[in-house]
Amino acid sequence: MNNWPQGWSDDNRGGGGYGHGSASAQPESARVMRQVRRGPAAPQGGGQAAPPYGVPSQPSYVDGQGHDGYDSGYNTGQVYGSPPGGGQGHGDGGGARPAPDWRRRIKWTAITTVTVLVVTTVATYFWADSKLNREVDLSKVIERPEAGEGTNYLIVGSDSREGMTAEDKKKLHTGSAEGKRTDSMMILHTGDNGPTLISLPRDSDVEIPTFVGSESGKTYPGTGRRVKLNAAYAEDGPELLVRTVEHNTGLHIDHYVEIGFAGFANIVDAVGGVEIEIPKGGIKDSKSGADLKEGKQTLNGEEALAFVRTRYALAGSDLDRTKNQQKFLAALANQAATPGTVLNPFKLYPTMSAGLDTLIVDKDMGLFDLASMFWAMKGVTGGDGTSMNMPISGSRGGNLVWDQAKVKQLVQQLNNDEKVTVKGN
């Protein structure tokens, strides 16, 4: 007795096989390879079809059983490693992969997204808040007018060259003067009747009132001395400027915001430039460095700084310059608020950083106050917004004299948060 399949003799094992004088002359491959049935199942009645070409019959794989219990899976089309029988398990824990639970996936994706947004927003808030330079103490300002409705910001553009290299000063045509002076001053009022932006010409004729020194703490009695408005800042900084504006207008200033030359140029570059309409004839001014052709164009930081500083090349000098400053700041606020900036972290964070690094604000200024200010600036030139110069009635010794009757009416409308009807220059 041997262990070979039925119908095989010892001669089939190779003694008289192919290459050894075998009469069957079958190739060796036919002798050693098992036959895999891919055709119809075995005939009914338990019989077996005769193997072709005289090859000894092999065990059928139709029932899924092979030599030594091996399951090839060929006759069912089954993929290796999956259970036979169309994916039905055999008690060993196998089975078809369950369909994905899309509800659960969507739920956790939403939770993860919201969590990331909240964490990012909170982190951004604390990062931005820590970068605010709260250097101005308005509690040092004495004899302040009573606060009215709405919020009033005093926005100052200084000619500070702090942090600028010699190359920066040359490039931006700022000169190398020591200390700080104000190049522009504006009051921005926000309330229920739209924002109002009022430029205060630097050459405005004002009285320096009694004040307390911001550093010395000493009281300096008022003598009726009249100076240009920008002299107040040069004499004792932001606190005296606020005190002088409040004394000469009767308007309570809630917040103070200041930005220097370098910071202004950096913000413009961070947003990718600002589109502005240059008036007919263009602008060319050797003192500010402006050399701009007429028509609509996008200004970079250097060009923008030259544009807002130009006055000698303008017919109305400082009054025309303040109008250009208002127009540009509104355009800058619009550009900074576009989805292309707000939703693009590669623009948003550099813009915020450029502004926050150089802004100087009062100690009570918060990020929401700052955001409200920029949002109001965006609406100055559209909708219910109003922009104007302080009403001027004439000049005195080269200084611009305010129209006191109109100023009184303007301040009353602002304090009551009414629609401004007063016209400026």
Coordinates of N, CA, C and O in Angstrom, one line a residue, residues 322-392:
T322 N -4.8 116.7 4.2 CA -5.7 115.9 5.1 C -6.8 115.2 4.3 O -7.1 114.1 4.8
K323 N -7.2 115.7 3.2 CA -8.2 115.0 2.4 C -7.6 113.7 1.8 O -8.2 112.7 1.8
N324 N -6.3 113.8 1.3 CA -5.7 112.7 0.8 C -5.5 111.6 1.9 O -5.6 110.4 1.7
Q325 N -5.1 112.1 3.1 CA -4.9 111.1 4.2 C -6.2 110.4 4.5 O -6.2 109.2 4.8
Q326 N -7.3 111.1 4.6 CA -8.6 110.5 4.8 C -9.0 109.4 3.8 O -9.4 108.3 4.1
K327 N -8.8 109.8 2.5 CA -9.1 108.9 1.4 C -8.2 107.7 1.5 O -8.7 106.5 1.3
F328 N -6.9 107.9 1.8 CA -6.1 106.7 1.8 C -6.4 105.8 3.0 O -6.4 104.5 2.8
L329 N -6.6 106.3 4.2 CA -6.9 105.5 5.4 C -8.1 104.7 5.2 O -8.2 103.5 5.6
A330 N -9.1 105.3 4.5 CA -10.4 104.5 4.3 C -10.1 103.4 3.3 O -10.6 102.2 3.5
A331 N -9.3 103.6 2.3 CA -8.9 102.6 1.3 C -8.1 101.5 2.0 O -8.3 100.3 1.7
L332 N -7.2 101.9 2.8 CA -6.4 100.9 3.6 C -7.2 100.0 4.4 O -7.0 98.8 4.5
A333 N -8.2 100.6 5.1 CA -9.1 99.8 6.0 C -9.9 98.9 5.2 O -10.1 97.7 5.6
N334 N -10.4 99.3 4.0 CA -11.1 98.4 3.1 C -10.3 97.3 2.6 O -10.7 96.1 2.6
Q335 N -9.0 97.5 2.3 CA -8.1 96.5 1.8 C -7.8 95.5 2.9 O -7.8 94.3 2.7
A336 N -7.6 96.0 4.2 CA -7.3 95.1 5.3 C -8.5 94.2 5.7 O -8.3 93.2 6.3
A337 N -9.7 94.7 5.3 CA -10.9 93.9 5.7 C -11.4 93.0 4.6 O -12.5 92.3 4.8
T338 N -10.8 92.9 3.5 CA -11.2 92.0 2.4 C -11.0 90.5 2.8 O -10.1 90.2 3.6
P339 N -11.8 89.6 2.3 CA -11.6 88.2 2.6 C -10.2 87.7 2.2 O -9.6 86.8 2.8
G340 N -9.6 88.3 1.1 CA -8.3 88.0 0.7 C -7.2 88.2 1.8 O -6.2 87.6 1.8
T341 N -7.5 89.1 2.7 CA -6.6 89.4 3.8 C -7.0 88.7 5.1 O -6.2 88.0 5.7
V342 N -8.3 88.8 5.4 CA -8.8 88.2 6.7 C -8.7 86.7 6.7 O -8.4 86.1 7.7
L343 N -9.0 86.1 5.5 CA -9.0 84.6 5.5 C -7.7 84.0 5.0 O -7.6 82.8 4.9
N344 N -6.7 84.8 4.8 CA -5.4 84.3 4.4 C -4.4 84.5 5.5 O -4.0 85.7 5.7
P345 N -4.1 83.5 6.2 CA -3.2 83.7 7.4 C -1.8 84.2 7.0 O -1.1 84.9 7.8
F346 N -1.4 84.0 5.7 CA -0.1 84.5 5.2 C -0.2 86.0 5.0 O 0.9 86.7 4.8
K347 N -1.4 86.6 5.0 CA -1.5 88.0 4.9 C -2.0 88.6 6.2 O -1.6 89.7 6.7
L348 N -2.9 87.9 6.9 CA -3.6 88.4 8.1 C -2.5 88.6 9.2 O -2.5 89.7 9.8
Y349 N -1.7 87.6 9.5 CA -0.8 87.7 10.6 C 0.3 88.7 10.4 O 0.6 89.5 11.3
P350 N 0.9 88.8 9.2 CA 1.9 89.9 8.9 C 1.3 91.2 9.0 O 1.9 92.2 9.5
T351 N 0.0 91.4 8.6 CA -0.7 92.7 8.7 C -0.9 93.1 10.1 O -0.6 94.2 10.5
M352 N -1.4 92.1 10.9 CA -1.6 92.4 12.3 C -0.3 92.7 13.0 O -0.2 93.6 13.9
S353 N 0.7 91.9 12.7 CA 2.0 92.1 13.4 C 2.6 93.5 13.0 O 3.1 94.2 13.9
A354 N 2.5 93.9 11.7 CA 3.1 95.1 11.3 C 2.4 96.3 12.0 O 3.0 97.3 12.4
G355 N 1.1 96.2 12.2 CA 0.3 97.3 12.9 C 0.6 97.3 14.4 O 0.8 98.3 14.9
L356 N 0.4 96.1 15.0 CA 0.5 96.0 16.4 C 1.9 96.4 16.9 O 2.1 96.9 18.1
D357 N 2.9 96.1 16.1 CA 4.3 96.4 16.5 C 4.6 97.9 16.6 O 5.5 98.3 17.4
T358 N 3.9 98.7 15.9 CA 4.2 100.1 15.8 C 3.1 101.0 16.3 O 3.3 102.2 16.5
L359 N 1.9 100.4 16.6 CA 0.8 101.2 17.2 C 1.1 101.6 18.6 O 1.6 100.7 19.4
I360 N 0.8 102.8 19.0 CA 0.8 103.2 20.4 C -0.6 103.7 20.8 O -1.2 104.5 20.1
V361 N -1.1 103.1 21.9 CA -2.5 103.3 22.2 C -2.6 103.7 23.7 O -1.6 103.6 24.4
D362 N -3.8 104.1 24.1 CA -3.9 104.4 25.6 C -4.1 103.1 26.4 O -4.4 102.1 25.8
K363 N -4.0 103.3 27.7 CA -3.9 102.1 28.6 C -5.3 101.4 28.6 O -5.3 100.2 29.0
D364 N -6.4 102.0 28.3 CA -7.7 101.4 28.3 C -8.1 100.8 27.0 O -9.2 100.3 26.9
M365 N -7.3 100.9 26.0 CA -7.6 100.5 24.6 C -7.5 98.9 24.6 O -6.5 98.3 25.0
G366 N -8.6 98.3 24.1 CA -8.6 96.9 23.9 C -8.7 96.5 22.5 O -8.9 97.4 21.6
L367 N -8.5 95.2 22.2 CA -8.5 94.8 20.8 C -9.9 95.0 20.1 O -9.9 95.3 18.9
F368 N -10.9 94.9 20.9 CA -12.3 95.1 20.3 C -12.5 96.6 20.0 O -13.1 97.0 19.0
D369 N -11.9 97.5 20.8 CA -11.9 98.9 20.5 C -11.2 99.2 19.2 O -11.6 100.0 18.4
L370 N -10.0 98.6 19.1 CA -9.2 98.8 17.9 C -9.9 98.2 16.7 O -9.9 98.9 15.6
A371 N -10.5 97.1 16.8 CA -11.2 96.5 15.6 C -12.4 97.4 15.3 O -12.7 97.6 14.1
S372 N -13.1 97.9 16.2 CA -14.2 98.8 16.0 C -13.7 100.1 15.2 O -14.4 100.6 14.3
M373 N -12.6 100.6 15.6 CA -12.0 101.7 15.0 C -11.7 101.5 13.5 O -12.1 102.3 12.6
F374 N -11.1 100.3 13.2 CA -10.7 100.0 11.8 C -12.0 99.7 11.0 O -12.0 100.1 9.8
W375 N -13.0 99.1 11.6 CA -14.2 98.8 10.9 C -14.9 100.1 10.5 O -15.5 100.3 9.5
A376 N -14.9 101.1 11.5 CA -15.5 102.4 11.2 C -14.7 103.1 10.1 O -15.3 103.8 9.3
M377 N -13.4 103.0 10.1 CA -12.6 103.7 9.1 C -13.0 103.1 7.7 O -13.1 103.9 6.7
K378 N -13.3 101.8 7.7 CA -13.7 101.2 6.4 C -15.0 101.8 5.9 O -15.2 101.9 4.6
G379 N -15.9 102.3 6.8 CA -17.2 102.8 6.3 C -17.2 104.3 6.2 O -18.3 104.9 5.9
V380 N -16.1 105.0 6.4 CA -16.1 106.4 6.3 C -16.4 107.0 4.9 O -17.2 107.9 4.8
T381 N -15.9 106.3 3.9 CA -16.2 106.9 2.5 C -17.4 106.2 1.8 O -17.6 106.5 0.7
G382 N -18.1 105.4 2.5 CA -19.3 104.8 1.9 C -20.4 104.7 2.9 O -20.3 104.9 4.1
G383 N -21.6 104.5 2.4 CA -22.8 104.4 3.2 C -23.1 105.6 4.0 O -23.2 106.7 3.4
D384 N -23.2 105.5 5.3 CA -23.6 106.7 6.1 C -22.3 107.4 6.6 O -22.5 108.3 7.5
G385 N -21.2 107.1 6.2 CA -19.9 107.7 6.7 C -19.8 109.1 6.2 O -20.3 109.5 5.1
T386 N -19.0 109.9 7.0 CA -18.7 111.3 6.6 C -17.3 111.6 6.9 O -16.7 111.2 7.9
S387 N -16.6 112.3 6.0 CA -15.3 112.8 6.2 C -15.2 114.2 5.9 O -15.8 114.7 4.9
M388 N -14.4 115.0 6.7 CA -14.4 116.4 6.5 C -13.1 117.0 7.2 O -12.5 116.3 8.1
N389 N -12.8 118.2 6.9 CA -11.8 119.0 7.7 C -12.5 119.8 8.8 O -13.7 120.1 8.6
M390 N -11.8 120.1 9.8 CA -12.4 121.0 10.8 C -12.7 122.3 10.1 O -11.9 122.9 9.3
P391 N -13.9 122.9 10.3 CA -14.3 124.1 9.7 C -13.3 125.3 10.0 O -13.0 125.5 11.1
I392 N -12.9 125.9 8.9 CA -11.9 127.0 9.0 C -12.6 128.3 8.6 O -13.3 128.4 7.6

